Amino acid sequence: MRIDHRQAWDLLCSMDRILLLTHRLPDGDALGSIYALYLVLKSLGKTVRCETDAIPSSLRVAVIPCDEPAFAPDHVVAVDTGDRKLLNDELNERYGDRVDLCIDHHGTHVPYAEYTLVDPTAAAASEVLFDMLKLAGFVLTEPVARELYIGISTDTGCFRYGNTTAKAMRAAADLMECGIDTEYLNTELFETKTREYAAFERLALNALRTYFDGKCAVMVVTRAMYEESGLDEADDKAVNALPRQIQGVYVGVTVKEKKDGGFRVSMRSKEPFDAAAVCAALGGGGHRLAAGCELTGTAEEVTNIILNAVKPAIEKIG
Amino acid sequence: MRIDHRQAWDLLCSMDRILLLTHRLPDGDALGSIYALYLVLKSLGKTVRCETDAIPSSLRVAVIPCDEPAFAPDHVVAVDTGDRKLLNDELNERYGDRVDLCIDHHGTHVPYAEYTLVDPTAAAASEVLFDMLKLAGFVLTEPVARELYIGISTDTGCFRYGNTTAKAMRAAADLMECGIDTEYLNTELFETKTREYAAFERLALNALRTYFDGKCAVMVVTRAMYEESGLDEADDKAVNALPRQIQGVYVGVTVKEKKDGGFRVSMRSKEPFDAAAVCAALGGGGHRLAAGCELTGTAEEVTNIILNAVKPAIEKIG
């Protein structure tokens, strides 16, 4: 059942012995929203604990001490989790069918909780929480504001992505006034790369080639690059942005060799290049400016398939 | 004479045949503020023109058509220019002693205009203009908002740097509501590298080495890298940020070979490492987390001088 911010707040206030969950492979908004809600509920005198997947070292600034002993929860609340399948398998099995409340911002939300507060116009689950707390007149403390800022800033790429709204900017402004050190947080969150990622990025950039007068860039990432850098595959997403960053490039393609053979292709484009159409023709799909597909063959064969596929659209740009 | 926002607006309204100037090597705020003011004054029916240095291709999104024929100005207004010496030499000679009004945000402002509106708490000159226009009740059009957004977003590193205030965030929020395409602007301004810079960065990253258990990173940039990439020295600043970005690095050092021999050293650090103290001991200076000096010798000798200089401070961190 869909409920609004006020109803969600009243529901939370009526609960005790609460278990908080968020999605697997937690990102900044998963952690920002779960820890902010934890701190709020603690300050209301509730017994509450969090269960999360392993937290990537890049997000250790989000972590707060929550050393609650395990207890059998009377209530289960999930944040930033648009589908119960996005909980890790163990948590989904144990709690997926008994979530009392979910607070989320995904337009693709698949309802699973008894009560659901979802606002797809919010840039982050942390923004939904911010709205709820503001409406409830809850006075934000610095630690709560810090977590909500982490959630909103990471989900918007530090206010850079297309989901950044004027409302999200104003929420961040209110949070900044609670005394958080945003300069420190922004450096840790947006100006820091793990050693493994830095090594991987360097190797990948060395493999970047441009075609069609620099209108297309292709970067082939091999298994050897994962091995040499020590990077875990789960942490390799950010390189997908690199080929399109070069001025004059309309379509940037990252081709990643899979563990079990074959290649994952990520295609990012700029108007008027339609990456979704090209990837669909190659058996994949996605959005107009960010799409993907899978291909088999040698790295050279796959590169040629891609170059042949993008060529007509690039020639049309002229 | 210092004046406030209201007085500056009244002064502008009383002027006509206005020449607008900004500082040499214009950045996003220089262009955002000069073009925003140009559009505002045009909309008031004024005869107005801009004179700027060559505009870097990375900022071409800021440029608007202003094809005014040259006219002998009755009034001269400078924006974002904290010292008349920051005008290019020709403009400084012709107009530096007859600037009627300067609108600026630099705490280091050296007065040179007859009337000066300077707000050092503003993140950008464009924010000072925004405040003035808001106070005056001027209804922002999309093109004016776009220029002011470019100014504020570039001077704050897209709301990432320490100068980003809650007030600057709210100004940006108001500007976003004027219908500007911030997703497009942010991609062009913050997700785009020239081909030459991308090639230069790749070469520089290949030269990055870490020391002292990864607490120090040193990147030696040679003349050959400028030649191979084709990058102009004026566009090489952004690489200075790279060494410190690696997780675990307390001090990131960029060592750039100068045209005429010797090396420029840029040192960026994280707390508790005091880069200013180390650079001062090497004959340079700067801020605690961003300092510099100049050294002579071979690349290897210079690297050793730096490693010896940073060693005691790194050992103290432990």
XYZ file of C-alpha atoms in Angstrom:
636
model
C 0.000 0.000 0.000
C 1.351 3.406 -1.033
C 1.622 5.927 1.770
C 2.860 9.507 1.957
C 5.725 11.063 3.912
C 3.584 11.899 6.935
C 2.121 8.401 7.145
C 5.572 6.852 6.842
C 6.802 8.996 9.711
C 3.844 8.065 11.922
C 4.410 4.415 11.088
C 8.092 4.636 12.035
C 7.191 6.356 15.296
C 4.844 3.481 16.153
C 7.525 0.825 15.615
C 10.228 -0.597 17.898
C 12.854 -3.354 17.655
C 13.454 -2.397 14.051
C 15.774 -4.031 11.520
C 16.930 -1.749 8.686
C 17.897 -3.189 5.303
C 19.188 -1.793 2.041
C 20.153 -3.196 -1.339
C 23.097 -5.453 -2.089
C 26.372 -3.890 -3.318
C 25.455 -0.777 -1.333
C 26.199 2.610 -2.887
C 26.353 6.000 -1.202
C 22.590 6.465 -1.145
C 21.969 2.957 0.235
C 24.351 3.692 3.108
C 23.409 7.345 3.564
C 19.716 6.500 3.839
C 20.084 3.433 6.083
C 22.458 5.166 8.526
C 20.468 8.401 8.588
C 17.314 6.472 9.451
C 19.242 4.443 12.042
C 20.414 7.629 13.782
C 16.942 9.175 13.690
C 15.289 6.083 15.186
C 18.014 5.770 17.844
C 17.446 9.394 18.825
C 13.766 8.518 19.317
C 14.834 5.855 21.811
C 14.117 2.878 19.567
C 15.986 -0.405 19.527
C 17.279 -0.596 15.980
C 20.014 -2.258 13.953
C 21.253 -2.343 10.348
C 22.207 -5.284 8.169
C 24.230 -4.416 5.075
C 26.459 -6.163 2.575
C 30.190 -5.556 2.774
C 30.869 -1.831 2.393
C 33.332 -0.800 -0.319
C 36.382 1.025 0.995
C 35.484 4.025 -1.195
C 32.425 4.576 1.029
C 34.005 4.104 4.424
C 33.328 7.793 5.208
C 29.628 6.908 5.359
C 30.036 4.284 8.061
C 28.945 5.113 11.604
C 29.340 2.988 14.712
C 26.244 0.850 15.130
C 27.230 -1.955 17.419
C 23.767 -3.162 18.383
C 23.649 -6.793 19.467
C 21.595 -8.896 17.069
C 17.944 -9.102 18.135
C 14.902 -10.689 16.561
C 13.168 -7.700 14.946
C 9.518 -6.879 15.413
C 9.620 -4.645 12.351
C 11.629 -4.570 9.124
C 12.223 -1.392 7.105
C 14.031 -1.266 3.745
C 15.501 1.855 2.130
C 16.613 2.592 -1.460
C 15.620 -0.931 -2.495
C 13.365 -0.921 -5.554
C 12.737 -4.668 -5.561
C 13.086 -7.334 -2.855
C 15.385 -9.204 -5.263
C 17.894 -6.372 -4.775
C 18.373 -7.412 -1.147
C 21.155 -9.931 -0.879
C 19.916 -13.506 -1.224
C 20.141 -14.350 2.457
C 18.308 -11.211 3.591
C 15.719 -11.586 0.847
C 15.015 -15.147 1.960
C 14.807 -14.244 5.640
C 13.002 -10.901 5.457
C 11.895 -10.230 1.860
C 8.269 -11.212 2.549
C 7.972 -9.378 5.874
C 9.149 -5.863 5.121
C 6.748 -3.496 6.889
C 7.890 -0.298 5.219
C 10.035 0.585 2.237
C 11.276 4.118 1.533
C 12.538 4.465 -2.028
C 12.943 6.783 -5.017
C 13.147 4.403 -7.987
C 10.627 4.941 -10.764
C 10.903 1.207 -11.454
C 9.911 0.276 -7.875
C 8.297 -3.191 -7.655
C 6.152 -3.153 -4.487
C 6.982 -5.786 -1.882
C 6.540 -4.072 1.515
C 3.267 -3.764 3.361
C 3.616 0.028 3.179
C 5.614 1.843 0.538
C 6.771 5.458 0.388
C 8.253 5.979 -3.063
C 8.930 9.338 -4.727
C 10.400 8.863 -8.208
C 10.962 12.625 -8.550
C 13.538 12.490 -5.726
C 17.181 12.186 -6.776
C 17.926 9.792 -3.911
C 16.232 7.761 -1.188
C 18.067 10.143 1.154
C 16.097 13.010 -0.376
C 12.823 11.165 0.376
C 13.980 10.778 3.979
C 14.961 14.448 4.100
C 11.476 15.453 2.920
C 9.859 13.173 5.493
C 11.980 14.508 8.360
C 11.378 18.112 7.319
C 7.640 17.575 7.151
C 7.731 15.920 10.592
C 9.620 18.883 12.037
C 12.514 16.648 13.050
C 15.541 18.837 13.859
C 18.461 17.488 11.837
C 21.647 16.785 13.759
C 25.045 16.976 12.067
C 25.474 13.168 11.852
C 22.034 12.705 10.262
C 22.628 15.581 7.835
C 26.020 14.086 6.921
C 24.462 10.753 5.931
C 21.674 12.392 3.930
C 24.227 14.610 2.157
C 26.288 11.524 1.275
C 23.174 9.901 -0.178
C 22.063 12.872 -2.275
C 25.541 13.876 -3.446
C 26.581 10.374 -4.527
C 23.322 9.594 -6.361
C 23.641 12.861 -8.328
C 27.393 12.522 -9.049
C 27.960 15.555 -6.834
C 25.089 17.486 -8.435
C 26.268 16.760 -11.958
C 23.889 14.142 -13.386
C 20.565 14.749 -15.096
C 18.607 13.707 -11.990
C 19.857 16.769 -10.089
C 16.819 18.943 -9.471
C 16.494 22.393 -7.940
C 14.753 20.667 -5.024
C 17.716 18.311 -4.485
C 20.063 21.319 -4.519
C 17.978 23.066 -1.863
C 17.870 19.920 0.275
C 21.674 19.748 0.067
C 21.872 23.443 1.020
C 19.758 22.817 4.134
C 21.970 19.836 5.043
C 25.156 21.895 4.585
C 23.845 24.355 7.145
C 23.805 21.594 9.763
C 27.576 21.955 10.028
C 28.832 19.077 7.897
C 32.316 19.236 6.359
C 31.331 18.923 2.714
C 34.828 19.775 1.472
C 36.214 16.719 3.254
C 33.302 14.498 2.205
C 33.478 15.592 -1.444
C 37.222 14.883 -1.550
C 36.732 11.407 -0.104
C 33.702 10.601 -2.252
C 34.547 12.235 -5.577
C 38.291 12.867 -5.640
C 39.551 9.497 -4.456
C 40.355 6.330 -6.385
C 41.477 3.013 -4.907
C 45.003 1.996 -5.874
C 43.581 -0.899 -7.846
C 41.139 1.318 -9.729
C 43.839 3.896 -10.487
C 46.102 1.165 -11.918
C 43.200 -0.327 -13.900
C 42.194 3.058 -15.301
C 45.745 3.736 -16.437
C 45.891 0.412 -18.288
C 42.473 0.974 -19.848
C 43.348 4.508 -21.014
C 46.447 3.136 -22.724
C 44.145 0.890 -24.756
C 41.828 3.719 -25.852
C 41.754 4.328 -29.614
C 39.799 6.859 -31.659
C 38.173 6.325 -35.060
C 36.242 8.289 -37.686
C 38.111 11.568 -37.221
C 37.879 11.246 -33.451
C 34.079 10.965 -33.407
C 34.224 7.434 -31.969
C 36.478 6.154 -29.168
C 36.833 2.476 -28.316
C 38.598 1.130 -25.231
C 39.170 -2.631 -25.028
C 39.637 -3.884 -21.462
C 41.269 -7.313 -21.210
C 41.390 -9.902 -18.409
C 45.109 -9.151 -18.100
C 44.199 -5.605 -16.935
C 42.079 -6.950 -14.075
C 44.899 -9.293 -13.092
C 47.680 -6.720 -13.341
C 45.738 -4.057 -11.393
C 44.080 -6.422 -8.920
C 40.731 -4.686 -9.500
C 37.580 -6.602 -8.672
C 35.111 -6.678 -11.563
C 32.437 -5.168 -9.323
C 34.477 -1.958 -9.107
C 35.119 -1.425 -12.822
C 32.085 0.700 -13.751
C 33.649 4.162 -13.708
C 35.920 3.500 -16.691
C 32.829 3.270 -18.920
C 32.634 7.064 -18.783
C 36.158 7.681 -20.088
C 35.884 7.225 -23.890
C 33.030 9.732 -24.271
C 34.891 12.342 -22.195
C 37.227 13.195 -25.072
C 36.189 16.343 -26.884
C 34.728 15.606 -30.319
C 33.685 12.056 -29.423
C 30.005 11.346 -30.174
C 30.122 7.708 -29.145
C 32.459 6.227 -26.529
C 32.589 2.441 -26.342
C 34.059 0.312 -23.567
C 34.559 -3.346 -24.451
C 35.239 -5.565 -21.447
C 36.461 -9.142 -21.752
C 34.310 -11.402 -19.559
C 35.708 -14.050 -17.236
C 34.014 -16.837 -19.162
C 34.790 -15.499 -22.641
C 32.979 -12.984 -24.799
C 32.741 -9.225 -24.250
C 30.408 -6.824 -22.479
C 29.977 -3.644 -24.509
C 29.045 -0.316 -22.885
C 28.180 2.513 -25.272
C 27.857 6.150 -24.136
C 26.951 8.828 -26.647
C 26.202 12.490 -27.133
C 23.353 13.927 -29.173
C 22.477 13.254 -31.925
C 24.038 9.743 -31.717
C 21.462 7.113 -30.659
C 23.393 4.437 -28.743
C 20.208 2.488 -27.932
C 19.435 1.946 -31.629
C 22.960 0.723 -32.402
C 23.030 -1.619 -29.394
C 19.560 -2.941 -30.211
C 20.809 -3.884 -33.681
C 23.610 -5.811 -31.938
C 21.140 -7.692 -29.722
C 21.334 -5.355 -26.713
C 19.497 -2.238 -25.596
C 19.365 0.656 -23.159
C 18.859 4.400 -23.215
C 19.550 6.810 -26.058
C 22.820 8.089 -24.556
C 23.843 4.976 -22.556
C 23.285 1.478 -23.882
C 24.990 -1.898 -24.044
C 25.184 -5.347 -25.596
C 27.235 -8.536 -25.475
C 29.430 -9.794 -28.318
C 31.632 -12.808 -28.969
C 34.821 -13.209 -31.012
C 38.351 -11.938 -30.600
C 38.922 -8.385 -29.321
C 39.745 -7.354 -32.871
C 36.636 -8.961 -34.323
C 34.424 -7.361 -31.685
C 35.986 -3.954 -32.316
C 35.293 -4.331 -36.032
C 31.675 -5.348 -35.400
C 31.249 -2.195 -33.297
C 32.962 0.098 -35.793
C 30.764 -1.246 -38.607
C 27.671 -0.788 -36.456
C 28.381 2.815 -35.451
C 29.676 3.933 -38.865
C 26.331 4.822 -40.555
C 25.163 6.892 -37.563
C 28.503 8.714 -37.388
C 28.464 9.446 -41.114
C 24.999 10.944 -40.707
C 26.376 13.390 -38.114
C 28.940 14.401 -40.757
C 34.718 53.384 -3.368
C 32.921 50.296 -2.073
C 29.239 50.097 -2.941
C 26.521 47.530 -2.292
C 24.428 45.455 -4.674
C 21.632 47.999 -4.904
C 24.016 50.884 -5.621
C 25.789 48.841 -8.277
C 22.468 48.117 -9.979
C 21.442 51.783 -9.920
C 24.848 52.728 -11.327
C 24.503 50.212 -14.173
C 21.013 51.504 -14.939
C 22.404 55.043 -15.251
C 25.097 54.021 -17.767
C 25.067 53.627 -21.551
C 27.638 52.809 -24.248
C 29.239 50.324 -21.910
C 32.347 48.233 -22.467
C 32.534 45.029 -20.391
C 35.881 43.490 -19.464
C 37.023 40.423 -17.587
C 40.354 38.881 -16.631
C 42.897 37.383 -18.991
C 42.851 33.590 -19.613
C 39.110 33.667 -18.940
C 37.598 30.815 -16.945
C 33.943 29.823 -16.639
C 33.111 32.510 -14.102
C 34.853 35.247 -16.110
C 32.750 34.327 -19.145
C 29.555 33.520 -17.258
C 29.596 36.857 -15.476
C 30.563 39.014 -18.469
C 27.978 37.440 -20.782
C 25.225 37.438 -18.154
C 25.791 41.147 -17.563
C 25.926 41.758 -21.321
C 22.527 40.105 -21.790
C 21.001 41.996 -18.877
C 22.236 45.369 -20.123
C 21.107 44.601 -23.686
C 17.648 43.748 -22.375
C 17.585 47.194 -20.747
C 18.171 48.729 -24.189
C 21.785 49.712 -23.570
C 24.541 49.837 -26.167
C 27.073 47.386 -24.789
C 29.946 45.191 -25.940
C 32.434 42.713 -24.449
C 36.185 42.424 -24.934
C 37.712 39.136 -23.855
C 40.884 37.167 -24.423
C 40.735 34.098 -26.645
C 38.199 31.638 -25.225
C 39.409 28.092 -24.575
C 37.525 25.436 -26.543
C 36.523 23.768 -23.272
C 34.343 26.822 -22.534
C 32.735 27.293 -25.916
C 29.330 26.413 -24.381
C 29.486 29.729 -22.529
C 29.834 31.840 -25.660
C 26.834 33.810 -26.894
C 26.538 35.886 -30.057
C 27.548 39.446 -29.281
C 28.338 41.032 -32.604
C 28.259 44.678 -31.544
C 30.350 46.961 -33.750
C 33.243 48.478 -31.796
C 32.323 51.839 -30.279
C 34.209 54.233 -28.034
C 32.722 53.451 -24.616
C 31.366 56.063 -22.232
C 31.597 53.585 -19.356
C 33.806 50.621 -18.538
C 32.711 47.761 -16.246
C 34.943 44.860 -15.193
C 33.741 41.554 -13.715
C 35.573 38.792 -11.798
C 38.807 40.775 -12.041
C 40.500 41.169 -8.643
C 43.297 43.431 -9.875
C 43.676 45.605 -12.985
C 46.885 43.689 -13.708
C 44.700 40.639 -14.361
C 43.264 42.335 -17.441
C 45.338 41.513 -20.486
C 48.140 44.011 -21.032
C 46.480 45.830 -23.894
C 43.153 46.254 -22.104
C 44.878 47.210 -18.861
C 46.820 49.923 -20.675
C 43.782 51.252 -22.509
C 41.144 50.971 -19.795
C 42.752 49.937 -16.501
C 42.660 53.474 -15.075
C 39.150 54.277 -16.234
C 37.037 51.377 -14.966
C 33.830 52.869 -13.570
C 32.556 49.753 -11.826
C 34.023 46.395 -10.874
C 31.896 43.461 -9.682
C 34.041 40.782 -8.042
C 34.205 38.064 -5.374
C 37.926 37.749 -4.627
C 38.979 38.226 -1.018
C 42.298 39.490 -2.375
C 40.638 42.238 -4.448
C 42.967 45.212 -5.072
C 40.689 48.223 -5.732
C 41.157 49.962 -9.077
C 37.663 50.953 -10.232
C 35.853 54.129 -9.213
C 33.111 51.977 -7.672
C 33.624 48.438 -6.443
C 31.073 45.767 -5.518
C 33.030 42.894 -4.006
C 31.587 40.057 -1.922
C 34.315 37.637 -0.811
C 31.716 35.281 0.668
C 30.345 34.595 -2.818
C 31.663 31.495 -4.583
C 31.763 33.310 -7.923
C 31.403 36.739 -9.493
C 28.317 35.230 -11.119
C 26.852 34.724 -7.648
C 27.412 38.421 -6.861
C 25.571 39.285 -10.079
C 22.787 36.847 -9.176
C 22.365 38.516 -5.790
C 22.289 41.965 -7.397
C 19.705 40.949 -9.999
C 17.530 39.242 -7.399
C 17.609 42.306 -5.154
C 16.727 44.495 -8.130
C 13.749 42.284 -8.975
C 15.157 41.551 -12.423
C 13.323 38.556 -13.915
C 15.967 36.090 -15.053
C 15.671 34.804 -18.596
C 16.999 31.381 -19.569
C 20.097 32.760 -21.355
C 21.053 34.940 -18.366
C 20.452 32.056 -15.934
C 22.559 29.766 -18.132
C 25.558 32.112 -17.970
C 25.258 32.603 -14.213
C 24.972 28.835 -13.724
C 28.142 28.330 -15.792
C 29.946 30.851 -13.599
C 28.864 29.375 -10.258
C 29.243 25.731 -11.273
C 32.722 26.127 -12.759
C 34.100 28.199 -9.868
C 32.877 25.551 -7.382
C 34.038 22.534 -9.432
C 30.372 21.618 -9.913
C 29.576 22.216 -6.217
C 32.500 20.107 -5.012
C 35.134 22.565 -3.741
C 35.355 24.077 -0.284
C 33.976 27.423 -1.489
C 30.567 25.837 -2.168
C 28.150 27.390 0.306
C 24.501 26.670 1.017
C 23.776 30.087 -0.499
C 25.584 29.172 -3.731
C 23.577 25.929 -3.892
C 20.314 27.850 -3.530
C 21.368 30.354 -6.194
C 22.066 27.428 -8.546
C 18.659 25.950 -7.670
C 16.921 29.210 -8.615
C 18.886 29.325 -11.876
C 17.973 25.707 -12.717
C 14.306 26.654 -12.447
C 14.766 29.135 -15.306
C 14.763 26.188 -17.700
C 18.464 25.670 -18.380
C 19.732 22.260 -19.532
C 22.163 21.584 -16.701
C 22.700 17.959 -17.740
C 24.079 19.118 -21.091
C 26.096 21.950 -19.540
C 27.585 19.714 -16.831
C 28.633 17.130 -19.429
C 30.322 19.784 -21.563
C 31.948 21.566 -18.624
C 32.896 18.690 -16.306
C 32.892 15.499 -18.359
C 34.889 16.626 -21.372
C 38.635 16.645 -22.013
C 40.381 17.973 -25.114
C 42.155 15.301 -27.161
C 45.477 16.873 -26.269
C 44.693 16.906 -22.562
C 43.465 13.295 -22.632
C 46.708 12.201 -24.332
C 48.803 14.246 -21.895
C 46.974 12.842 -18.875
C 47.534 9.284 -20.100
C 51.285 9.916 -20.457
C 51.467 11.594 -17.050
C 49.575 8.768 -15.306
C 52.042 6.267 -16.763
C 54.803 8.191 -14.987
C 53.078 8.184 -11.578
C 54.955 6.301 -8.856
C 54.084 5.745 -5.197
C 56.461 5.755 -2.219
C 56.399 5.186 1.552
C 53.774 2.419 1.512
C 51.627 4.403 -0.893
C 51.408 7.486 1.329
C 53.247 9.638 -1.244
C 52.699 9.716 -5.012
C 55.043 11.530 -7.405
C 54.328 12.151 -11.093
C 57.149 13.542 -13.230
C 55.917 15.321 -16.351
C 58.580 15.775 -19.042
C 58.816 18.110 -22.040
C 58.430 15.031 -24.256
C 54.875 14.609 -22.884
C 53.895 18.125 -23.978
C 55.392 17.476 -27.392
C 53.847 14.034 -27.877
C 50.368 15.137 -26.733
C 50.453 18.593 -28.315
C 49.124 20.121 -25.065
C 49.745 23.801 -24.443
C 51.372 24.456 -21.072
C 48.515 26.799 -20.151
C 46.105 23.847 -20.185
C 48.105 21.455 -17.984
C 46.729 22.406 -14.546
C 44.193 19.611 -14.039
C 46.823 16.857 -13.846
C 48.089 18.363 -10.573
C 45.045 16.810 -8.874
C 45.776 13.240 -9.986
C 48.481 11.998 -7.569
C 46.498 12.857 -4.436
C 43.375 11.119 -5.790
C 44.778 7.676 -5.041
C 43.391 6.219 -1.835
C 45.970 6.181 0.974
C 48.024 9.030 -0.507
C 48.644 11.860 1.978
C 50.814 13.903 -0.367
C 50.567 13.944 -4.151
C 53.362 15.678 -6.018
C 53.416 16.757 -9.653
C 56.846 17.677 -11.017
C 56.748 19.506 -14.335
C 59.813 20.088 -16.470
C 59.967 23.746 -17.514
C 60.707 24.939 -21.045
C 63.877 26.689 -19.947
C 65.103 23.932 -17.619
C 64.341 23.211 -13.994
C 61.068 21.888 -12.564
C 57.855 23.350 -11.184
C 56.628 21.314 -8.216
C 52.950 21.200 -7.217
C 52.181 19.509 -3.903
C 48.618 18.567 -2.837
C 48.041 16.924 0.522
C 45.450 15.596 2.925
C 45.323 16.229 6.656
C 47.482 16.013 8.668
C 50.218 16.525 6.021
C 51.303 20.195 5.811
C 52.369 20.788 2.198
C 53.028 24.494 2.816
C 55.692 23.713 5.447
C 57.490 21.241 3.186
C 57.407 23.576 0.188
C 58.571 26.516 2.316
C 61.610 24.466 3.350
C 62.297 23.961 -0.387
C 62.089 27.699 -1.079
C 58.428 27.792 -2.107
C 55.119 28.262 -0.295
C 51.363 28.071 -0.516
C 48.454 26.711 1.471
C 48.443 23.826 3.916
C 46.865 21.371 1.458
C 48.113 22.907 -1.818
C 51.591 24.379 -2.157
C 54.473 24.546 -4.605
C 58.122 25.313 -5.253
C 60.727 25.270 -8.014
C 63.710 22.919 -8.116
C 66.661 22.334 -10.397
C 68.600 19.182 -11.284
C 67.741 16.046 -13.213
C 64.272 14.521 -12.828
C 65.782 11.845 -10.611
C 67.615 14.360 -8.431
C 64.497 16.471 -8.029
C 62.417 13.413 -7.114
C 64.973 12.498 -4.458
C 64.972 16.027 -3.027
C 61.177 15.816 -2.733
C 61.170 12.338 -1.211
C 63.738 13.422 1.384
C 61.711 16.538 2.160
C 58.374 14.755 2.639
C 59.811 11.749 4.516
C 59.825 13.173 8.084
C 56.223 14.417 7.817
C 55.068 11.074 6.402
C 56.837 9.138 9.145
C 55.070 11.311 11.707
C 51.693 10.248 10.256
C 52.845 6.647 10.787
